[in-house]
Tab-separated table of C-alpha atoms and ligand atoms in Angstrom:
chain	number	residue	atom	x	y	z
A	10	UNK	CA	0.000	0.000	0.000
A	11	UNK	CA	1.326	3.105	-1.077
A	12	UNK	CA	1.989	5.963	1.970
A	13	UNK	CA	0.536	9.580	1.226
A	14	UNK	CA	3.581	11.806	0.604
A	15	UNK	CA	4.677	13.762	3.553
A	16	UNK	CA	3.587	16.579	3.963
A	17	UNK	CA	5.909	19.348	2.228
A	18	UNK	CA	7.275	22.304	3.984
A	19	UNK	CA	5.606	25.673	4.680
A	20	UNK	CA	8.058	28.393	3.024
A	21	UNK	CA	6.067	31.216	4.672
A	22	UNK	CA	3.796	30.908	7.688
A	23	UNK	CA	1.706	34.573	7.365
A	24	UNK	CA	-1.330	33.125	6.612
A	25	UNK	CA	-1.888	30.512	8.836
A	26	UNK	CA	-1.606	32.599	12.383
A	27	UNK	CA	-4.366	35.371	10.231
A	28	UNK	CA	-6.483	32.565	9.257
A	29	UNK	CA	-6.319	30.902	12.752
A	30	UNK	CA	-7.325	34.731	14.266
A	31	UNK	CA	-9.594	35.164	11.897
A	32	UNK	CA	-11.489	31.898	12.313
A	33	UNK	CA	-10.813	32.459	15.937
A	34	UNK	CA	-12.410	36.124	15.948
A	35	UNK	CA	-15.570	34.624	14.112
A	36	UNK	CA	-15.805	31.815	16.309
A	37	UNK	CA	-15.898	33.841	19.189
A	38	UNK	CA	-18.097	36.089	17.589
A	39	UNK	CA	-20.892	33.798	16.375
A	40	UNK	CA	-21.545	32.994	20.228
A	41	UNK	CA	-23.002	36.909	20.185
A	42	UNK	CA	-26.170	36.237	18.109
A	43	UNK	CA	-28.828	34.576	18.629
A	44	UNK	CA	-32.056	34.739	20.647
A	45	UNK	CA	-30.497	35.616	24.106
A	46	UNK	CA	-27.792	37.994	23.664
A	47	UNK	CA	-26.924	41.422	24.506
A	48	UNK	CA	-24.614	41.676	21.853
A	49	UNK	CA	-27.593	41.444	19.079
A	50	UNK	CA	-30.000	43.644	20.346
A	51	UNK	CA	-33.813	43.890	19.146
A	52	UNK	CA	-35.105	46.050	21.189
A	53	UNK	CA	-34.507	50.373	22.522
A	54	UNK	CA	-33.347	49.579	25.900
A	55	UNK	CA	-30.587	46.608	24.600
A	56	UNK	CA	-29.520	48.630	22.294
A	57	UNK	CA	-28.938	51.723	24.263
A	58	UNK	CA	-27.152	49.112	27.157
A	59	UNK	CA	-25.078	47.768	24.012
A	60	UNK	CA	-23.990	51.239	22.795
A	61	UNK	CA	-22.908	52.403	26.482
A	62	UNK	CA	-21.116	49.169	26.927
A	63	UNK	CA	-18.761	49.955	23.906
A	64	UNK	CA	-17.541	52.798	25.056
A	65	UNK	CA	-17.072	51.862	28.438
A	66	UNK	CA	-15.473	48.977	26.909
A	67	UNK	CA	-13.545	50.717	23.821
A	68	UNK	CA	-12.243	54.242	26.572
A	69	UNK	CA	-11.322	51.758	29.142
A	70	UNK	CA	-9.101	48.875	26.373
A	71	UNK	CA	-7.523	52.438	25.043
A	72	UNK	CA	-6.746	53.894	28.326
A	73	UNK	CA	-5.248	50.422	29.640
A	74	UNK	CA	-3.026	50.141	27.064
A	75	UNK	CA	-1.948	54.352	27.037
A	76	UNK	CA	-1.145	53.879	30.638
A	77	UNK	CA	0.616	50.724	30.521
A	78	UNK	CA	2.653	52.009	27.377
A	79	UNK	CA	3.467	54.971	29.349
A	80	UNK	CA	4.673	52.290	32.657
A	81	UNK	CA	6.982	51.036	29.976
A	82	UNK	CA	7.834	54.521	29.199
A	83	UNK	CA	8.842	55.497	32.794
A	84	UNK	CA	10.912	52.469	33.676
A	85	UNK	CA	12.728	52.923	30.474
A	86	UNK	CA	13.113	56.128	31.097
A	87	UNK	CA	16.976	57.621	31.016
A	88	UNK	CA	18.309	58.930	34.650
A	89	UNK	CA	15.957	59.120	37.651
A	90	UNK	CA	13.693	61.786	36.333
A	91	UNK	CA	10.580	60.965	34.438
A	92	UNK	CA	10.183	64.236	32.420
A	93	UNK	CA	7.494	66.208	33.182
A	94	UNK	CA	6.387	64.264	36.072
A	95	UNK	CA	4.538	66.697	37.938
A	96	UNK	CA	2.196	67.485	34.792
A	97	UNK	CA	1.612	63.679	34.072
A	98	UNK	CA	0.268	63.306	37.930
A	99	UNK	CA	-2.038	66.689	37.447
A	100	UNK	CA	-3.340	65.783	34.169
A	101	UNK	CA	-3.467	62.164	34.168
A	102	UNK	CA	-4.168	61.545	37.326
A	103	UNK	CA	-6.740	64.378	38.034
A	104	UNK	CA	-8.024	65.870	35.367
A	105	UNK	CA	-8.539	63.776	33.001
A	106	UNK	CA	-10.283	60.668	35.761
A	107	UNK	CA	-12.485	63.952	36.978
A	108	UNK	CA	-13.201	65.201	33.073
A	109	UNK	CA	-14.174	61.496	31.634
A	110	UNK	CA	-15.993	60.147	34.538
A	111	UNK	CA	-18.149	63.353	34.762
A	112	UNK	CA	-19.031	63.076	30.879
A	113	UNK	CA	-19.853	59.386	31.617
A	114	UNK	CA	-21.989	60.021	34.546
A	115	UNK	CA	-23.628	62.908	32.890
A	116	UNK	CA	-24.295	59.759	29.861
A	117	UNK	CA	-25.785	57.728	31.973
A	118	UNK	CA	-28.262	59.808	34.035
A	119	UNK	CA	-29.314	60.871	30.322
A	120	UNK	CA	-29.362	56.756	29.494
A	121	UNK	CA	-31.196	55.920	32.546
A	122	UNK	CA	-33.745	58.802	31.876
A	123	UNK	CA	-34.366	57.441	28.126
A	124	UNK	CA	-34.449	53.732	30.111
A	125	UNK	CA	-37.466	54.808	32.218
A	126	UNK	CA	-39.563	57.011	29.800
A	127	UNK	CA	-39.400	55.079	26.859
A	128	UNK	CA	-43.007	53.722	27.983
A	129	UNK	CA	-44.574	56.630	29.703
A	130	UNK	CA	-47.396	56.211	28.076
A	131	UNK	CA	-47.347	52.682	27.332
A	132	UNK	CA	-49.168	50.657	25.057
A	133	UNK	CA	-49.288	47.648	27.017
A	134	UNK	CA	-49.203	46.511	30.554
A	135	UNK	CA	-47.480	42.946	31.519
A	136	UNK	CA	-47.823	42.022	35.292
A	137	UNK	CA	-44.739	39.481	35.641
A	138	UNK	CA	-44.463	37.300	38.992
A	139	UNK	CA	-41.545	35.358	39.300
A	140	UNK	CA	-42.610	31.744	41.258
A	141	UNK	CA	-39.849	28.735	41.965
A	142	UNK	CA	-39.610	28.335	39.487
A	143	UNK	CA	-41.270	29.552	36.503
A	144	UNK	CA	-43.492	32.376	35.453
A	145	UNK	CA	-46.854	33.788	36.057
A	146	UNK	CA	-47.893	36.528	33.118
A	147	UNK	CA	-50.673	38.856	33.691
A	148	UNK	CA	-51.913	40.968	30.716
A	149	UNK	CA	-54.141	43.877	31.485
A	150	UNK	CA	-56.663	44.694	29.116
A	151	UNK	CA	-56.274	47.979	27.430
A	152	UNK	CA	-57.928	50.223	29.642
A	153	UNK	CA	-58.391	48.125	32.549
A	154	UNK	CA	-57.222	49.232	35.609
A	155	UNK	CA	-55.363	46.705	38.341
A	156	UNK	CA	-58.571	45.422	39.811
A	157	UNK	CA	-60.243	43.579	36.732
A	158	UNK	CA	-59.223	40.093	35.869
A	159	UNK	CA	-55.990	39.846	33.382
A	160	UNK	CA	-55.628	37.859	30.634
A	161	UNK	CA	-53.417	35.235	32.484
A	162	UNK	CA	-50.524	32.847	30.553
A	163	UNK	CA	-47.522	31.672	31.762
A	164	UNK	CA	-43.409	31.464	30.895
A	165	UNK	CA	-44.038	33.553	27.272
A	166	UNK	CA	-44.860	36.914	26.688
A	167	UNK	CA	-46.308	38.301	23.582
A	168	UNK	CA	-45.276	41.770	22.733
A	169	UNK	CA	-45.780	43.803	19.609
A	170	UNK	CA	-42.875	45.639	18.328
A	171	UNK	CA	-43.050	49.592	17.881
A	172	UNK	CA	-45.115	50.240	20.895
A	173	UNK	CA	-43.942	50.514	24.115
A	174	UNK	CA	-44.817	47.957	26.749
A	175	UNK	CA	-44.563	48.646	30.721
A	176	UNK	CA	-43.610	45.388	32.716
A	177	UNK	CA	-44.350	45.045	36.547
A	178	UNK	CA	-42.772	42.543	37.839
A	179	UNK	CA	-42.729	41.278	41.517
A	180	UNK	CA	-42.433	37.846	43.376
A	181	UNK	CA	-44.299	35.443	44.901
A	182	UNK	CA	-41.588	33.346	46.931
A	183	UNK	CA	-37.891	34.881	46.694
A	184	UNK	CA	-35.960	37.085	44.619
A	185	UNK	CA	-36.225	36.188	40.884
A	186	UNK	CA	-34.484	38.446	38.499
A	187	UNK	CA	-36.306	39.539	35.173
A	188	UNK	CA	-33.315	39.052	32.206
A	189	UNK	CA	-34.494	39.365	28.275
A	190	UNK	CA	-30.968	40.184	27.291
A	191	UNK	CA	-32.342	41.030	23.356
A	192	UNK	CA	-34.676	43.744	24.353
A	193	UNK	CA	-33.695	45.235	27.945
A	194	UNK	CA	-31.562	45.135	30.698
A	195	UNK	CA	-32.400	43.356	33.873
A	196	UNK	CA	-35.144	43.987	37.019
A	197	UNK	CA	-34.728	42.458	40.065
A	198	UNK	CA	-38.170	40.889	40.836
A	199	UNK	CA	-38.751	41.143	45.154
A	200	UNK	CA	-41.344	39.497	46.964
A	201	UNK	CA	-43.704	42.543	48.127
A	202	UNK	CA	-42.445	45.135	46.249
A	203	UNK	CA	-43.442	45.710	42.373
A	204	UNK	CA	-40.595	47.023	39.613
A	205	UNK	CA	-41.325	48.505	36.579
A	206	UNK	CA	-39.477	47.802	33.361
A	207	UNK	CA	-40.018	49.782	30.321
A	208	UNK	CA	-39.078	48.348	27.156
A	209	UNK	CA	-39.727	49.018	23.025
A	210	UNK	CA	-39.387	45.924	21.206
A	211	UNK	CA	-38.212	46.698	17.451
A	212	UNK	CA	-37.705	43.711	15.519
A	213	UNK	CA	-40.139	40.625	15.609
A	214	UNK	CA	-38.686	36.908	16.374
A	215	UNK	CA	-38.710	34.852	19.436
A	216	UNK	CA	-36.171	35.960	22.459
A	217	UNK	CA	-34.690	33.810	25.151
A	218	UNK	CA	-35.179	35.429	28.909
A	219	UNK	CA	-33.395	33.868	32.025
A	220	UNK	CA	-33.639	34.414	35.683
A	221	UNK	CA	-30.626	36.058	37.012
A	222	UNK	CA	-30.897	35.924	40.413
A	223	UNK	CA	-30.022	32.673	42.236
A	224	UNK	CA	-33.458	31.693	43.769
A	225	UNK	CA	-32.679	28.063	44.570
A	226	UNK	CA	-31.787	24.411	43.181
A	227	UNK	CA	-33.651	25.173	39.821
A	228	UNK	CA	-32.103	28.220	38.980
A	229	UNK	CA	-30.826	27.431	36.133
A	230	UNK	CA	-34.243	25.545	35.087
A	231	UNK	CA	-36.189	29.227	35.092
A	232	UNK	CA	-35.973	30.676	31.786
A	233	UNK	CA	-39.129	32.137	29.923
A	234	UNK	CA	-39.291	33.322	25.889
A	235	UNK	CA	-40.533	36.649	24.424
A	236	UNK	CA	-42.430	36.234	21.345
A	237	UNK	CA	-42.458	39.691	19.336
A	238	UNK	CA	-45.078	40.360	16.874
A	239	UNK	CA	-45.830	42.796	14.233
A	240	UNK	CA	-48.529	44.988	15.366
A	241	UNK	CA	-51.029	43.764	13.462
A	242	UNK	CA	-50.191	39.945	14.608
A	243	UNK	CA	-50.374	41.142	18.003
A	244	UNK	CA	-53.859	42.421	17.591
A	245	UNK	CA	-55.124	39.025	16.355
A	246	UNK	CA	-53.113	37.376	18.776
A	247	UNK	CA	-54.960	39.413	21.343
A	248	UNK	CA	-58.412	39.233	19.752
A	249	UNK	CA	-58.094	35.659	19.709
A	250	UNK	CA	-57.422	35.213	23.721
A	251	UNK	CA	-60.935	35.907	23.766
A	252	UNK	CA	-61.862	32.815	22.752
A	253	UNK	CA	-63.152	30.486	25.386
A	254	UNK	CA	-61.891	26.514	25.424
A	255	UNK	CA	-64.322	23.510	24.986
A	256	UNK	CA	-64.547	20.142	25.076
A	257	UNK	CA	-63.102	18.951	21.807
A	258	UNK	CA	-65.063	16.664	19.396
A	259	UNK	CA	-62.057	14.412	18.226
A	260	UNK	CA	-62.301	11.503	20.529
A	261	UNK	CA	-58.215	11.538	21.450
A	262	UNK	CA	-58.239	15.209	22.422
A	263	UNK	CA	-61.678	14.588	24.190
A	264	UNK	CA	-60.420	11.681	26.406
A	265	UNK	CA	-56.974	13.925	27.036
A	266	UNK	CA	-59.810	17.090	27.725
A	267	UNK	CA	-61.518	14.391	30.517
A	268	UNK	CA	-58.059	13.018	31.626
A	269	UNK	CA	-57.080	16.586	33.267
A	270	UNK	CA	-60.063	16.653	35.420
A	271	UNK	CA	-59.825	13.386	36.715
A	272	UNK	CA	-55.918	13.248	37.541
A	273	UNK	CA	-56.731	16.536	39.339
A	274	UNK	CA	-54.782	19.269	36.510
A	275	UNK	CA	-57.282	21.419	37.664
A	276	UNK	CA	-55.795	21.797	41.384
A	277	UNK	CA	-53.322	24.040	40.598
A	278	UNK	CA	-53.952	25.059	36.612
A	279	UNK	CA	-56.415	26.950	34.683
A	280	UNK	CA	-57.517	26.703	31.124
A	281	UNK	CA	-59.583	29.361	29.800
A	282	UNK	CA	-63.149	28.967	29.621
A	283	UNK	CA	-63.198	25.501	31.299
A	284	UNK	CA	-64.184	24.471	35.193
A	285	UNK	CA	-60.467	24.997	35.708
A	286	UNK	CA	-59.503	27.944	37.400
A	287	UNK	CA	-56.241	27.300	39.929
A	288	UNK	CA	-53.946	30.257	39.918
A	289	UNK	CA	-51.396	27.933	41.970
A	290	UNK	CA	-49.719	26.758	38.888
A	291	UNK	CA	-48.910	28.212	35.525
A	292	UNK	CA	-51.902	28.866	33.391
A	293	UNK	CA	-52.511	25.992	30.501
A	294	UNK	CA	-55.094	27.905	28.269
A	295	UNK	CA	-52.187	28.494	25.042
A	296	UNK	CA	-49.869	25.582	26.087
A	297	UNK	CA	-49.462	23.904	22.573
A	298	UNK	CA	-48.471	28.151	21.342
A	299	UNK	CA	-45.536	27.869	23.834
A	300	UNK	CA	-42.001	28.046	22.914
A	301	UNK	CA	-40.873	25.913	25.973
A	302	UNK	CA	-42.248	23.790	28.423
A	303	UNK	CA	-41.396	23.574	32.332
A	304	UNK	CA	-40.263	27.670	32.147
A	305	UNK	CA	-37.811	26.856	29.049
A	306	UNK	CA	-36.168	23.831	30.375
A	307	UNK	CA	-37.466	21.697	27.214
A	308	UNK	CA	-38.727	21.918	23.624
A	309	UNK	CA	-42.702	22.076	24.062
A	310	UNK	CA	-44.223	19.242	22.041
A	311	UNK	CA	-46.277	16.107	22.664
A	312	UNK	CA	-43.670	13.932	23.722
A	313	UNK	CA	-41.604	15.908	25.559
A	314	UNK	CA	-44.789	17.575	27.272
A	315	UNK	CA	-45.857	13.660	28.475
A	316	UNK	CA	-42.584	13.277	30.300
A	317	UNK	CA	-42.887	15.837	31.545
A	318	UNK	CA	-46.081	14.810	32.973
A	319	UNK	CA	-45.004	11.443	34.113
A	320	UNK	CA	-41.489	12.554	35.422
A	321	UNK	CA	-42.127	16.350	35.862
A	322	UNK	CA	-39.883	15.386	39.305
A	323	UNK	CA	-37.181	13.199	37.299
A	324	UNK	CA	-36.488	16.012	35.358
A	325	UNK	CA	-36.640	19.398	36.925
A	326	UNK	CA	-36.406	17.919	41.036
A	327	UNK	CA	-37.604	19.817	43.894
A	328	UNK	CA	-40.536	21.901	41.668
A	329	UNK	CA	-43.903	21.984	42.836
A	330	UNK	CA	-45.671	19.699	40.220
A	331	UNK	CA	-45.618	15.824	41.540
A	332	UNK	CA	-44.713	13.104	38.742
A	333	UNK	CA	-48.191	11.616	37.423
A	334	UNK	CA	-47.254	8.150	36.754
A	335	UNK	CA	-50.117	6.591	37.184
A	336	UNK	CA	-51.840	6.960	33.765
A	337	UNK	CA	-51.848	4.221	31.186
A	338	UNK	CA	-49.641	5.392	28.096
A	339	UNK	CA	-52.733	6.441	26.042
A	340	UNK	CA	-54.407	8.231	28.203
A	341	UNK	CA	-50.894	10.127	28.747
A	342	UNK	CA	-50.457	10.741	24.851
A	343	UNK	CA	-54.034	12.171	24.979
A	344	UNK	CA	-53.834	14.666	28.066
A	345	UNK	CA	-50.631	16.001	25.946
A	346	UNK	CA	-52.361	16.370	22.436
A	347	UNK	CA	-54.970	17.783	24.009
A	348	UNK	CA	-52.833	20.356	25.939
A	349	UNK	CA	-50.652	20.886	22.958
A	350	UNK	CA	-53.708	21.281	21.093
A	351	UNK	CA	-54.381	24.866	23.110
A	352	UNK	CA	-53.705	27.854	21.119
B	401	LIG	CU1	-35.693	32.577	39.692
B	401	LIG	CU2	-33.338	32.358	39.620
């Protein structure tokens, strides 16, 4: 068998350390898109946070290497005078910290007042409450003031993109933290104590959101998605909440429909327009719509949503929904078409 030929010798090396920075600098680089970054912003407030965070980032990479290039400078230095010494110490060391960090707290007072009154008359109003762990989302009815019943869904919000949207968010248990790094910076969510996030959404996809405050074993298990619409698609999307669930005629959905009520679903969820009406756990009425399932931990689809039935402990441990393995395997399948079937 004949051997390859060896490999002949590299007369010049230039390109291969570019390519291998090059490659390098876009592999590290791809990792910024994508539907939960700050560094691909689709929204005012991320933006705003991204633009601040260059020049914080750009100013202080310049000034570290001015100051280190002038450390050089000084121990090089002939004799044991650094020339104009006492000018370096006034100007570098006092005027210029005093002149920059006044310009860039003057930027951010004017960054923090865009922050707030980007919604101050907002189009929509999203009540948030973070639970261990996952998600309770309130909608208020245009016009409707605190005291009338919300539209009520759980772990996604819908948001349409050019108007802006006001977000109270609170907890029930501990402190959650309210992270959509795409569209806004983050809101500590305290038991007792309502914050308000203001945020413009300006280009339509589905966002990743995360808790960012350590609130116990599942953690890392709370995340939530932020579906933005076009205006118009919002307004359906709306419209249609209105619609009241029923008892579906297709005999699978129909025994999956009967199967929640008599494994007890309705303890702790509601659906829309049905006898169940538990505000304990997250509200079922547009489950199948859902990005995730279990507060993002999973893909949301039939199968994954009757494991998680069956081994809702198995998989996410410690969370307040008990493993219901006592169905038979149809009867399983059906409770998840049906739920999946909610839109
Ligand atoms: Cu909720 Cu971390």
């Amino acid at each position: 068998m004949a051997l390859p030929p060896w490999p002949t010798r590299r007369t010049s090396l230039a390109p291969v350390p570019l390519l291998g920075l090059l490659s390098g600098a876009g592999f590290l680089l791809s990792g910024c898109e994508g539907a939960q970054s700050a560094l691909d912003p689709a929204g005012f407030n991320a933006r705003e946070i991204l633009f601040t965070s260059w020049i914080l980032f750009i100013g202080g990479a310049v000034i570290f290497l001015f100051v280190m290039a002038l450390a050089v400078w000084a121990v090089l230095a002939k004799g044991d005078r650094f020339p104009g010494a006492r000018a370096w110490v006034i100007g570098g060391g006092i005027l210029f910290p005093v002149v920059t960090l006044t310009a860039l707290l003057l930027h951010e007072f004017a960054l923090a007042r865009r922050l707030v009154t980007v919604a101050e008359t907002p189009a929509l109003t999203i009540e948030v409450t973070g639970y261990m762990w996952w998600w309770d989302v309130r909608y208020r009815r245009p016009g409707a003031g605190p005291e009338e019943p919300a539209l009520r869904s759980a772990n996604e919000l819908v948001i349409p993109t050019g108007r802006p949207v006001e977000l109270l968010v609170g907890a029930a248990d501990v402190i959650h933290s309210f992270w959509v790094p795409s569209l806004a910076g983050k809101m500590d969510m305290i038991p007792g104590h309502v914050n308000r996030l203001a945020l413009l959404a300006e280009k339509p996809g589905l966002y990743r959101g995360q808790c960012a405050e350590y609130c116990g074993a599942q953690h890392a298990l709370m995340a939530f998605h932020v579906r933005v619409l076009e205006p118009e698609e919002f307004d359906a999307w709306l419209a249609a909440r209105n619609r009241p669930v029923t008892r579906p005629e297709d005999p699978v959905l129909a025994r999956g429909y009967d199967a929640f009520f008599t494994q007890g679903c309705q303890s702790c969820h509601a659906v829309r327009g049905t006898p169940a009406v538990s505000t304990l756990g997250p509200d079922l009425s547009d489950m199948g719509a859902r990005a995730g399932l279990a507060a993002g931990s999973f893909e949301n689809n039939v199968g994954t949503l009757a494991g998680w039935i069956a081994s809702a402990q198995h998989l996410k441990p410690g969370n307040r929904m008990p493993s219901f393995n006592v169905m038979d395997g149809e009867t399983l399948r059906a409770l998840a078409a049906w739920l999946e079937s909610l839109k």
